Short mmCIF file of C-alpha atoms and ligand atoms in Angstrom, two decimals:
data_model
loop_
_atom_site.label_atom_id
_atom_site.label_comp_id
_atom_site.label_asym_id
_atom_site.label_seq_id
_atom_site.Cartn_x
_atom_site.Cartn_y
_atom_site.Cartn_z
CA UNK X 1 102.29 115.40 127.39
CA UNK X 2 99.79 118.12 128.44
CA UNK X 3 95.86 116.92 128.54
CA UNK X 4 94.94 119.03 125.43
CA UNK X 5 96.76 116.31 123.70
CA UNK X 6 94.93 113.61 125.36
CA UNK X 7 91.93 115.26 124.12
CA UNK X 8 93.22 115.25 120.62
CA UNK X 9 94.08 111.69 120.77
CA UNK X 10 92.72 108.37 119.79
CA UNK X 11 93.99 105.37 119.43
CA UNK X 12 94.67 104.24 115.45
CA UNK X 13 94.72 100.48 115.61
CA UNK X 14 93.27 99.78 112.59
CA UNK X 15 89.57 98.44 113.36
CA UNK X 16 88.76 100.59 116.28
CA UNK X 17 85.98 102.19 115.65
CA UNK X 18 85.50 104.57 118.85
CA UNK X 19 89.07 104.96 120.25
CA UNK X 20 88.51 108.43 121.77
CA UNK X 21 89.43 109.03 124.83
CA UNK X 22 92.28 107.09 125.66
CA UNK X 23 92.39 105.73 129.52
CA UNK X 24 95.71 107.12 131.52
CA UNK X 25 97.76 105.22 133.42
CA UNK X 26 99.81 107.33 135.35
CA UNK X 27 103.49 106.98 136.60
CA UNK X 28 104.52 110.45 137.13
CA UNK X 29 103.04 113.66 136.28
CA UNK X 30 104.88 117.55 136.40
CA UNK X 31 103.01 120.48 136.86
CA UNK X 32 105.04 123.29 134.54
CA UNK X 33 103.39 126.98 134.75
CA UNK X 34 102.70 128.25 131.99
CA UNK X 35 100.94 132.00 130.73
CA UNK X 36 97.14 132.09 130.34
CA UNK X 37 95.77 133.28 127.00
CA UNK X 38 91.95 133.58 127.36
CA UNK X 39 91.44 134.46 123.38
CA UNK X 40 93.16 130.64 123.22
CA UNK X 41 90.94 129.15 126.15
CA UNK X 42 88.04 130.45 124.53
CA UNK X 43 88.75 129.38 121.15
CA UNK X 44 89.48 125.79 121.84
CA UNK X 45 86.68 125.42 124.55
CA UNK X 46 84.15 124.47 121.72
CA UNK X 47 86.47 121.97 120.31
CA UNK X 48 87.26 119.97 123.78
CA UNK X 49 85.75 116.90 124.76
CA UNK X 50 84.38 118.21 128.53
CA UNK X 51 83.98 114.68 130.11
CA UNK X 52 87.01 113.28 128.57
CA UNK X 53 89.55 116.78 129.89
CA UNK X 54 87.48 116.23 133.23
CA UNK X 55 88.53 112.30 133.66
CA UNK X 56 91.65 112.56 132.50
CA UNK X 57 92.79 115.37 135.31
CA UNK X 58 90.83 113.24 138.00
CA UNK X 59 93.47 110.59 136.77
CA UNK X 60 96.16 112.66 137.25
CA UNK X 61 95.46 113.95 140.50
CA UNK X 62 92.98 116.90 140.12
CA UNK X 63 90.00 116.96 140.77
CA UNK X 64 88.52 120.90 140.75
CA UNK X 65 86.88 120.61 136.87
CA UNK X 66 82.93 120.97 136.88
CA UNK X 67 81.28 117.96 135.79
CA UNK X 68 79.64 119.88 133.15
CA UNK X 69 80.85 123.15 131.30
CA UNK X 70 79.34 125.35 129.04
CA UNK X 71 80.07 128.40 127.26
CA UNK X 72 78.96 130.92 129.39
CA UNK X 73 81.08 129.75 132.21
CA UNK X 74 84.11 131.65 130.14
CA UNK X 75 83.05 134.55 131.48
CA UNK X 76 84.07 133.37 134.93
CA UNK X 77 88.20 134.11 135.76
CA UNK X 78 87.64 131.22 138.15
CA UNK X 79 86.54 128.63 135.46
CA UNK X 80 89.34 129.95 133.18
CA UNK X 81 91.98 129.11 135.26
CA UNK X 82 91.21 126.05 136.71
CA UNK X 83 90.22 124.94 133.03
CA UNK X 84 93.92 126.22 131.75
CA UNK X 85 95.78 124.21 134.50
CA UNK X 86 93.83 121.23 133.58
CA UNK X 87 95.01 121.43 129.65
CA UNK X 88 98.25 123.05 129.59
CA UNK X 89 99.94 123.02 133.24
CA UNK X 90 99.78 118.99 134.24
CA UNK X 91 101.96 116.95 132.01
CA UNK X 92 101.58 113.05 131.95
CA UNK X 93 105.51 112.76 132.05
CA UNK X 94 105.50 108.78 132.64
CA UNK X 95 103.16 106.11 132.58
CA UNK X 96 100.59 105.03 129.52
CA UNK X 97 97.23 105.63 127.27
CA UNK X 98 95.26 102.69 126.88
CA UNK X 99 92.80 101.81 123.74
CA UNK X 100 89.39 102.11 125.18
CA UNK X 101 88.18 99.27 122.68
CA UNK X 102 91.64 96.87 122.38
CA UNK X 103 93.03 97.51 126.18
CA UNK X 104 96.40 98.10 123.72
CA UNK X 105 98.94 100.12 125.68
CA UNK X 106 100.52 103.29 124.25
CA UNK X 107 103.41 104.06 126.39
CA UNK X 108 104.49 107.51 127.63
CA UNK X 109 108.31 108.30 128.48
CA UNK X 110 109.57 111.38 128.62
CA UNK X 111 106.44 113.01 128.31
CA UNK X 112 106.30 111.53 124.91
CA UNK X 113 103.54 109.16 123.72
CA UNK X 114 104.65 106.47 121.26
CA UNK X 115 101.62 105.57 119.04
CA UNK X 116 103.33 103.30 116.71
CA UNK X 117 101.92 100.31 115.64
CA UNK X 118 103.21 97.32 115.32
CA UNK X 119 102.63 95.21 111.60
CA UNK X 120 99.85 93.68 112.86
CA UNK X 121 98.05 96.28 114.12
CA UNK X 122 98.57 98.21 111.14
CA UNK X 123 99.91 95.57 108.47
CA UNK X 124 102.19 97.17 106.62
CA UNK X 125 105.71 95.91 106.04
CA UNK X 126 108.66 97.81 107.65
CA UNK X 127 112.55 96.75 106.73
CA UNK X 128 114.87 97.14 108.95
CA UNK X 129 118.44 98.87 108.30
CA UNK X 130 121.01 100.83 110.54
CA UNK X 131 123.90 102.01 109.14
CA UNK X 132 126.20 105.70 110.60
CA UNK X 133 124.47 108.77 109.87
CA UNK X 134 127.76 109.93 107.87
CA UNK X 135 127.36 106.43 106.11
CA UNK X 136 123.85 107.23 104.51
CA UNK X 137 124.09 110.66 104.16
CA UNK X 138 126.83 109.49 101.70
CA UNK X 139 124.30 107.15 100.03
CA UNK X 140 121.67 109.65 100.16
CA UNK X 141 123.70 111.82 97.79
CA UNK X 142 125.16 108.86 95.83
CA UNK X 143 121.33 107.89 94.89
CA UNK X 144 120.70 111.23 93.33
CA UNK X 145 123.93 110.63 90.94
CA UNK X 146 122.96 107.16 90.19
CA UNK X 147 120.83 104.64 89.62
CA UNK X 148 122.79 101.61 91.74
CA UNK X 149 121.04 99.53 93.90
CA UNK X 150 121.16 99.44 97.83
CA UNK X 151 124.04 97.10 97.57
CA UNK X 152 126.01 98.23 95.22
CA UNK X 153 125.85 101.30 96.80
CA UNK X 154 127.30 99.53 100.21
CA UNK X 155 129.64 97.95 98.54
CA UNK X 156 130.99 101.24 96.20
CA UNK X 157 131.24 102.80 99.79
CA UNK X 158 132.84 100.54 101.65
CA UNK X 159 135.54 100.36 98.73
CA UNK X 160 135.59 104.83 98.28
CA UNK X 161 135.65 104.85 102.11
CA UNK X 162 139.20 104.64 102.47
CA UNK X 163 139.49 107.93 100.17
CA UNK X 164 137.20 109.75 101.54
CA UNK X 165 137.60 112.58 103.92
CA UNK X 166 135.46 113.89 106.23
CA UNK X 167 135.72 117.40 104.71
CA UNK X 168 133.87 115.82 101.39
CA UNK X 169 131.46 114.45 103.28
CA UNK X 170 130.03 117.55 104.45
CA UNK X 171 130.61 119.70 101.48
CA UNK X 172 126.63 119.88 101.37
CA UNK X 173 126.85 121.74 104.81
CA UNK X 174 128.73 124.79 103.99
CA UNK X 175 126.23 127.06 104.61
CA UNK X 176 128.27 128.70 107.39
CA UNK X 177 125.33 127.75 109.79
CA UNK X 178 125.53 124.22 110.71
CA UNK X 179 127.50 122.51 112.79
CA UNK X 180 129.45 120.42 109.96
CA UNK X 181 130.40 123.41 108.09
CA UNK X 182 131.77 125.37 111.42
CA UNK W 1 116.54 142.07 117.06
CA UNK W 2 116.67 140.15 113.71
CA UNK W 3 116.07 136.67 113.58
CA UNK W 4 118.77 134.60 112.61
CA UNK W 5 118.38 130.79 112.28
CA UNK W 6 122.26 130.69 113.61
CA UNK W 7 120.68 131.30 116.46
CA UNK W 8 119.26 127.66 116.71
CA UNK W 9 122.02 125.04 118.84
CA UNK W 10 122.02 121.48 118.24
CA UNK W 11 122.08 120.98 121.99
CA UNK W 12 121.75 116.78 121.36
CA UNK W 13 122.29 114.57 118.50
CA UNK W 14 122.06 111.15 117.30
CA UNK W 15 123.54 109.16 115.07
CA UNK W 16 120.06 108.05 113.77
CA UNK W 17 118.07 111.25 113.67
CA UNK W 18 118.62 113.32 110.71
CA UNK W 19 121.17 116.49 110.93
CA UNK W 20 119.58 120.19 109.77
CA UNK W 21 120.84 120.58 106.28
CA UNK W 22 119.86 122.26 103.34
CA UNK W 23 116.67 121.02 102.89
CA UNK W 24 115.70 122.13 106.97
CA UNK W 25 117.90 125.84 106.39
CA UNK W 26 115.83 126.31 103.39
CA UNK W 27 112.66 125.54 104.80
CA UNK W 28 113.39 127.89 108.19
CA UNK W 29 114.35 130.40 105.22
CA UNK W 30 111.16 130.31 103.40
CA UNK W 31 109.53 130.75 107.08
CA UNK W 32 111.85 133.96 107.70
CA UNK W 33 110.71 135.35 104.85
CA UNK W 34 107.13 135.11 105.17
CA UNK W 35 107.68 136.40 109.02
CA UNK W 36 105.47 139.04 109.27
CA UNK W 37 102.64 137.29 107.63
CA UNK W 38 102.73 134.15 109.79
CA UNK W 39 102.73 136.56 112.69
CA UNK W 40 99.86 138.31 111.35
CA UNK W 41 98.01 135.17 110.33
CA UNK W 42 97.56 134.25 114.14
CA UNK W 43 98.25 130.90 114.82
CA UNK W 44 96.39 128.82 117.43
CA UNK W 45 98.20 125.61 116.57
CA UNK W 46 101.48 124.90 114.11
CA UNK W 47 102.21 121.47 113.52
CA UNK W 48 105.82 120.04 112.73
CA UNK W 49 105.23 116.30 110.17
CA UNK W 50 108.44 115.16 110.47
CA UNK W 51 110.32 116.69 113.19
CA UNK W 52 113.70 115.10 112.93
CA UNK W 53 116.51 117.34 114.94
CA UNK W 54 113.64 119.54 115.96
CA UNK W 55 115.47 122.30 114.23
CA UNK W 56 112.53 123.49 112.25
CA UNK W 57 109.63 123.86 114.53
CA UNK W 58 112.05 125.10 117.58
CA UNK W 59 113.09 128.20 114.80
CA UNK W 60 109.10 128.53 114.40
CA UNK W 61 108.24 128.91 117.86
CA UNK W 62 110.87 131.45 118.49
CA UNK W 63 109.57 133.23 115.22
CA UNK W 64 106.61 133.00 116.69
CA UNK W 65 106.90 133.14 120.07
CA UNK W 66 108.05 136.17 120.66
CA UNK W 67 105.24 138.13 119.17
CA UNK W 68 102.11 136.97 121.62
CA UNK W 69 101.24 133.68 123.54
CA UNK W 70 98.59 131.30 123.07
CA UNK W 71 100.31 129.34 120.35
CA UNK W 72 100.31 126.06 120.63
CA UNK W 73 102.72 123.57 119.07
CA UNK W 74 102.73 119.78 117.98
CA UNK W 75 105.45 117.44 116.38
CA UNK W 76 105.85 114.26 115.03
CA UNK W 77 108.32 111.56 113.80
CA UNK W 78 108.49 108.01 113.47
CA UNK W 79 111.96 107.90 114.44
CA UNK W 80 111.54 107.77 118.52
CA UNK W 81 114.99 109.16 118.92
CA UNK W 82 114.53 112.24 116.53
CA UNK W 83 111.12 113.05 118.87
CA UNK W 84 113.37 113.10 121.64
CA UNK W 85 115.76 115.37 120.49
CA UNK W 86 113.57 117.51 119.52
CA UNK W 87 112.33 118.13 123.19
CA UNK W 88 115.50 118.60 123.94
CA UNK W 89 116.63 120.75 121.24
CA UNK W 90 113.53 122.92 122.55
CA UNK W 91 113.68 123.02 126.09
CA UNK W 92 117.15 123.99 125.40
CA UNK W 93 115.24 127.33 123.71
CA UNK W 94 113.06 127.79 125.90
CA UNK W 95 110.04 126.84 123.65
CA UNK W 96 107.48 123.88 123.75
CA UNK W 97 106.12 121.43 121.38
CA UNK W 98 103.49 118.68 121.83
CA UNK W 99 105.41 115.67 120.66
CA UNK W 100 104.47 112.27 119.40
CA UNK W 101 106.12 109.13 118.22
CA UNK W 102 103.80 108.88 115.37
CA UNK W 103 103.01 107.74 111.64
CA UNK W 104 102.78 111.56 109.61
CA UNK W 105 99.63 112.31 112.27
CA UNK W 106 98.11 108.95 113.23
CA UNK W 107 96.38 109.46 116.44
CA UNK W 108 95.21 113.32 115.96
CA UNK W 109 93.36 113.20 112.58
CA UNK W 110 90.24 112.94 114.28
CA UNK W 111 90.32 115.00 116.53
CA UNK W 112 92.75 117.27 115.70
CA UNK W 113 90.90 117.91 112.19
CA UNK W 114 90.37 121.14 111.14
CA UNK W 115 92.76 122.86 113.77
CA UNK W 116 95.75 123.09 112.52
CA UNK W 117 96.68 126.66 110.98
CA UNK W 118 100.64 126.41 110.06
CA UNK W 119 101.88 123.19 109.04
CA UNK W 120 105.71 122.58 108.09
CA UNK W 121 106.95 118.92 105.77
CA UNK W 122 110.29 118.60 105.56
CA UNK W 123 109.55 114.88 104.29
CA UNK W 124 111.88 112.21 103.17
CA UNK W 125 111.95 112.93 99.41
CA UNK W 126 114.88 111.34 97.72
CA UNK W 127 113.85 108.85 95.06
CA UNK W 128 115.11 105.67 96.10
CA UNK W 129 113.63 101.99 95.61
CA UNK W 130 110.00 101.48 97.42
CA UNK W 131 111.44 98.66 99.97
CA UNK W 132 113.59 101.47 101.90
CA UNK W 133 110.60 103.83 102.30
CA UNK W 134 109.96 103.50 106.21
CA UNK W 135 112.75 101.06 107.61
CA UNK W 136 114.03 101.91 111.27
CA UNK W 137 116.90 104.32 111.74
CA UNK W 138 118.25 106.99 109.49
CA UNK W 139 116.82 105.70 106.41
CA UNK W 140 113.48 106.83 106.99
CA UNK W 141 114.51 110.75 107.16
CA UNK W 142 115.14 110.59 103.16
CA UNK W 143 114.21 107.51 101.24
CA UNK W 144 110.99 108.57 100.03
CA UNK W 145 110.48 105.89 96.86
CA UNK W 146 109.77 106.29 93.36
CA UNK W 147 109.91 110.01 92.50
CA UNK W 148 111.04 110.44 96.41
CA UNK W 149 106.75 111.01 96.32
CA UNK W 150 105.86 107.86 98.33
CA UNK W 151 105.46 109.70 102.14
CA UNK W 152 104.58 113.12 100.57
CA UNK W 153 101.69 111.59 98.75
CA UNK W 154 100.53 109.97 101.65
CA UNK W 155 101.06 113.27 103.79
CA UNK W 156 99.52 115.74 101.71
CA UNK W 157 95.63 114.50 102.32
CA UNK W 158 96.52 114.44 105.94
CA UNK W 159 97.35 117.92 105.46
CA UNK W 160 94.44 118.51 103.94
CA UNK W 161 92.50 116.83 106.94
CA UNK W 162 93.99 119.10 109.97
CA UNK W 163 94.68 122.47 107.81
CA UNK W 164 91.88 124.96 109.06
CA UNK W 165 90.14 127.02 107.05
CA UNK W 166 92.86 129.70 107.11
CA UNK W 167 95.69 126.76 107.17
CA UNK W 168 98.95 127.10 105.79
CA UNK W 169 101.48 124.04 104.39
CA UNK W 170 104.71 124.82 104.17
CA UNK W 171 106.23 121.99 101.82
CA UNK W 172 109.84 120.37 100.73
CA UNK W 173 110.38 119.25 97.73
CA UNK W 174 113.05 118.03 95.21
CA UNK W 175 113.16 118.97 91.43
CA UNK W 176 112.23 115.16 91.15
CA UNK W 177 109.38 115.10 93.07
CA UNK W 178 107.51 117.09 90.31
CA UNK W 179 106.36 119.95 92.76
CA UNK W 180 104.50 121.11 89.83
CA UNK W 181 102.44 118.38 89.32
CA UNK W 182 101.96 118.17 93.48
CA UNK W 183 100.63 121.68 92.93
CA UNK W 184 98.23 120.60 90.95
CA UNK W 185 97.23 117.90 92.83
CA UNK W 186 96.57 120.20 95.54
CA UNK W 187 94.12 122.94 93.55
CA UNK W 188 92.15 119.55 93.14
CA UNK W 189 91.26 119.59 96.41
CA UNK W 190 91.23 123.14 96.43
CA UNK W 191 94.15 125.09 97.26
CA UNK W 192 96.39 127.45 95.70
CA UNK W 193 100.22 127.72 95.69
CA UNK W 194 103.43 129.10 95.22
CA UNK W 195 107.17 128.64 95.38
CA UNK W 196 108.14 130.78 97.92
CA UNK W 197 111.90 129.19 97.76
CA UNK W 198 113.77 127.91 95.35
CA UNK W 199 117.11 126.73 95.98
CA UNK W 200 120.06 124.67 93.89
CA UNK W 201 122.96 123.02 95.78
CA UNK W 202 125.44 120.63 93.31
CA UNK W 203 123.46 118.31 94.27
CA UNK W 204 119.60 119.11 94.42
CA UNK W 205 117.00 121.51 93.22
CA UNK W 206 115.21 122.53 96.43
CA UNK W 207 111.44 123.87 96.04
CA UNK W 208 109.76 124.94 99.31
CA UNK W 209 106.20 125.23 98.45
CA UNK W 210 103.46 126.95 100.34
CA UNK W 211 99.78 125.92 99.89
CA UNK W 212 96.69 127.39 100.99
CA UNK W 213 92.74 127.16 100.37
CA UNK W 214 91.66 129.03 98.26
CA UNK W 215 87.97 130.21 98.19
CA UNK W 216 87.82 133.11 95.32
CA UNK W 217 87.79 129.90 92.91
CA UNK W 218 83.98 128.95 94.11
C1 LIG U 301 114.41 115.14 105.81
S1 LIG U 301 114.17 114.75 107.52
C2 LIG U 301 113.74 116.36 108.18
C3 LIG U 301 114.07 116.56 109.62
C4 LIG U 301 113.85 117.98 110.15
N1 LIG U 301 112.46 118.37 110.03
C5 LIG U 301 114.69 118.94 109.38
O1 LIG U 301 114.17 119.69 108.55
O2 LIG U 301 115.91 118.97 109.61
C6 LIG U 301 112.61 113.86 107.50
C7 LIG U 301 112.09 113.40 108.85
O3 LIG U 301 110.81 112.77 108.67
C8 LIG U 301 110.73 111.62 109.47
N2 LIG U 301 109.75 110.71 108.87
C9 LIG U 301 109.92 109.85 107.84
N3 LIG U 301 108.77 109.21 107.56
C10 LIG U 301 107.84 109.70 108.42
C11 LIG U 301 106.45 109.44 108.65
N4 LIG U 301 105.80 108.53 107.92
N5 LIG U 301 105.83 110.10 109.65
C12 LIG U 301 106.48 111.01 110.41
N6 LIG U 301 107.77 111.30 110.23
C13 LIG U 301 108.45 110.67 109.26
C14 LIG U 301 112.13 111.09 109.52
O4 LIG U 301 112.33 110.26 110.65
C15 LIG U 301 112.95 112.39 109.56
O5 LIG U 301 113.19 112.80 110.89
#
């Protein structure tokens, strides 16, 4: 996760009224190189939060950001390039964000930040059903066909299984492109 | 060298994170086509709702990519696993996506509003009863409720709330999700349309819609 997405971050648990920014805890970071575009540096440089790109690099272990920034420091190769390694080129790989208003931790694996709620935090009701992929793609086209209910449909599968080749199953892939119809 | 979406391997895959099928080929399609116009149109930052395999977005960037830098990319899913194949499906082409375990956008609509200038939905859309909208695992990638318009109808003013002023949605839809009707929905709030694929497998009657705002109207 690369700062610029820190700075487009807040936290959505429902009732938090300033969530913006997110604190870092930090496990691991990677520094990956990437080009410098300064038509994209000084597009987006009216749209960052300064203090909030500043903090959050200082928590990951860099520290060479002004305090302050304005617009006419774009001017400056210098300020460019430090600002461009501070939102592109330091990824928070492991570790967390943390609500600013709740203390609720949003952890980060794999350079991926999980901001799902639980029900309570955003109460809405989520089910809970695993089944093979092959198995539901097989509903999925049975619900188009007919009207049955979730069970039934289980239970007309489990019965058609038997039958069933895995050649029918992907009859929907034979596009010559995916991997089921190769 | 041509394009082809061929080109895209499904380095990783999980048993609970949906496969490219017709739906994603025809979507990557609709984006072929309208190549040289995305290129043109000059991205800052494409969004992926939805990322699933990661097929999609990783076919964007190297549409994309290729032309200039300074693109920037985010993607989302629910579905953990399908976020994680997705980095892998793009590291494995050399592109990069911001991603996020996420509800449609949750998270970015503040601050990301207003940024966004390509935005792909390849949403669940197969009617199915409202109780199997959202559950954990594979589900998720197609039960979309009554009409199969219970996620797009809660994506579409997200959409609305990231697209730029020159943003683009590039949109999925099923015969049965009344993509005419969703079209006019949308010039409520201000944008104009078209079909820019239209596809029929045995099965389904594929629509990929593209919307944009439209300011002659004013
Ligand atoms: C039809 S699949 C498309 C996958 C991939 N984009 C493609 O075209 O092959 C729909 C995807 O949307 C995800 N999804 C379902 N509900 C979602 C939501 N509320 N927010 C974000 N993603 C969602 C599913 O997990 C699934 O990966």
């Amino acid at each position: 996760m690369r700062l610029l997405t820190h700075n487009m971050l807040s936290s959505n648990v429902k009732g938090v009224t300033n969530g913006f920014p997110l604190g870092i805890e930090v496990e691991k970071v990677v520094e990956k190189q990437v080009e410098l575009s300064a038509d994209f540096l000084i597009n987006i440089f009216s749209k960052i939060e300064w203090k909030a790109l500043v903090d959050a690099s200082r928590a990951v272990g860099y520290a060479e950001l002004p305090d302050q920034a304005d617009a006419s420091m774009l001017d400056s190769d210098e300020f460019l390039r430090k600002f461009h390694h501070a939102l592109l080129e330091l990824h928070l790989e492991e570790g967390a964000l943390l609500c600013p208003e709740t203390g609720r931790r949003f952890p980060v694996n794999k350079g991926i930040p999980n901001m799902l709620l639980h029900e309570d935090e955003r109460g809405v009701s989520h089910g809970g059903c695993r089944k093979s992929n092959t198995q539901l793609r097989r509903i999925k086209y049975f619900d188009r066909k007919t009207s049955l209910s979730w069970a039934e449909q289980c239970i007309m599968m489990a019965v058609d299984k038997l039958k069933t080749t895995t050649s029918a199953l992907c009859k929907f892939c034979d596009c010559g492109k995916c991997p089921a119809s190769a | 060298m041509p394009f082809k979406t061929a080109q895209i391997r499904l380095v990783s895959s999980h048993s609970e994170v949906y496969e490219p099928c017709d739906d994603s080929f025809a979507l990557v399609d609709a984006l072929l086509a309208d190549r040289s116009n995305l290129i043109e149109h000059k991205p800052k930052f494409c969004m992926e709702v939805g990322c699933g395999s990661g097929y999609v977005i990783t076919s964007l960037a190297l549409l994309l990519g290729h032309e200039f830098h300074g693109i920037h990319y985010f993607a989302t899913d629910t579905n953990p696993h399908a976020v994680r194949v997705t980095r892998e499906t793009m590291e494995a082409h050399g592109v990069h996506a911001e991603l996020i375990s996420t509800d449609i956008a949750s998270g970015l609509e503040k601050r990301l509003a207003g940024l966004v200038d390509i935005m792909v939905v390849n949403p669940p859309y197969v009617p199915t009863p409202e109780d199997e909208v959202g559950r954990e695992g594979i589900i998720s990638a197609w039960a979309g409720g009554e009409d199969g318009r219970s996620v797009i109808d809660r994506i579409l003013p997200v959409a609305d709330n990231l697209l730029s002023r020159k943003g683009w949605l590039y949109l999925v839809t099923l015969e049965s999700n009344h993509p005419l009707q969703l079209c006019l929905q949308m010039r409520e709030r201000g944008y104009a349309s078209r079909i820019v694929v239209q596809r029929s497998t045995d099965e389904e009657s594929l629509h990929i819609i593209k919307f944009w705002r439209n300011f002659d109207k004013e």
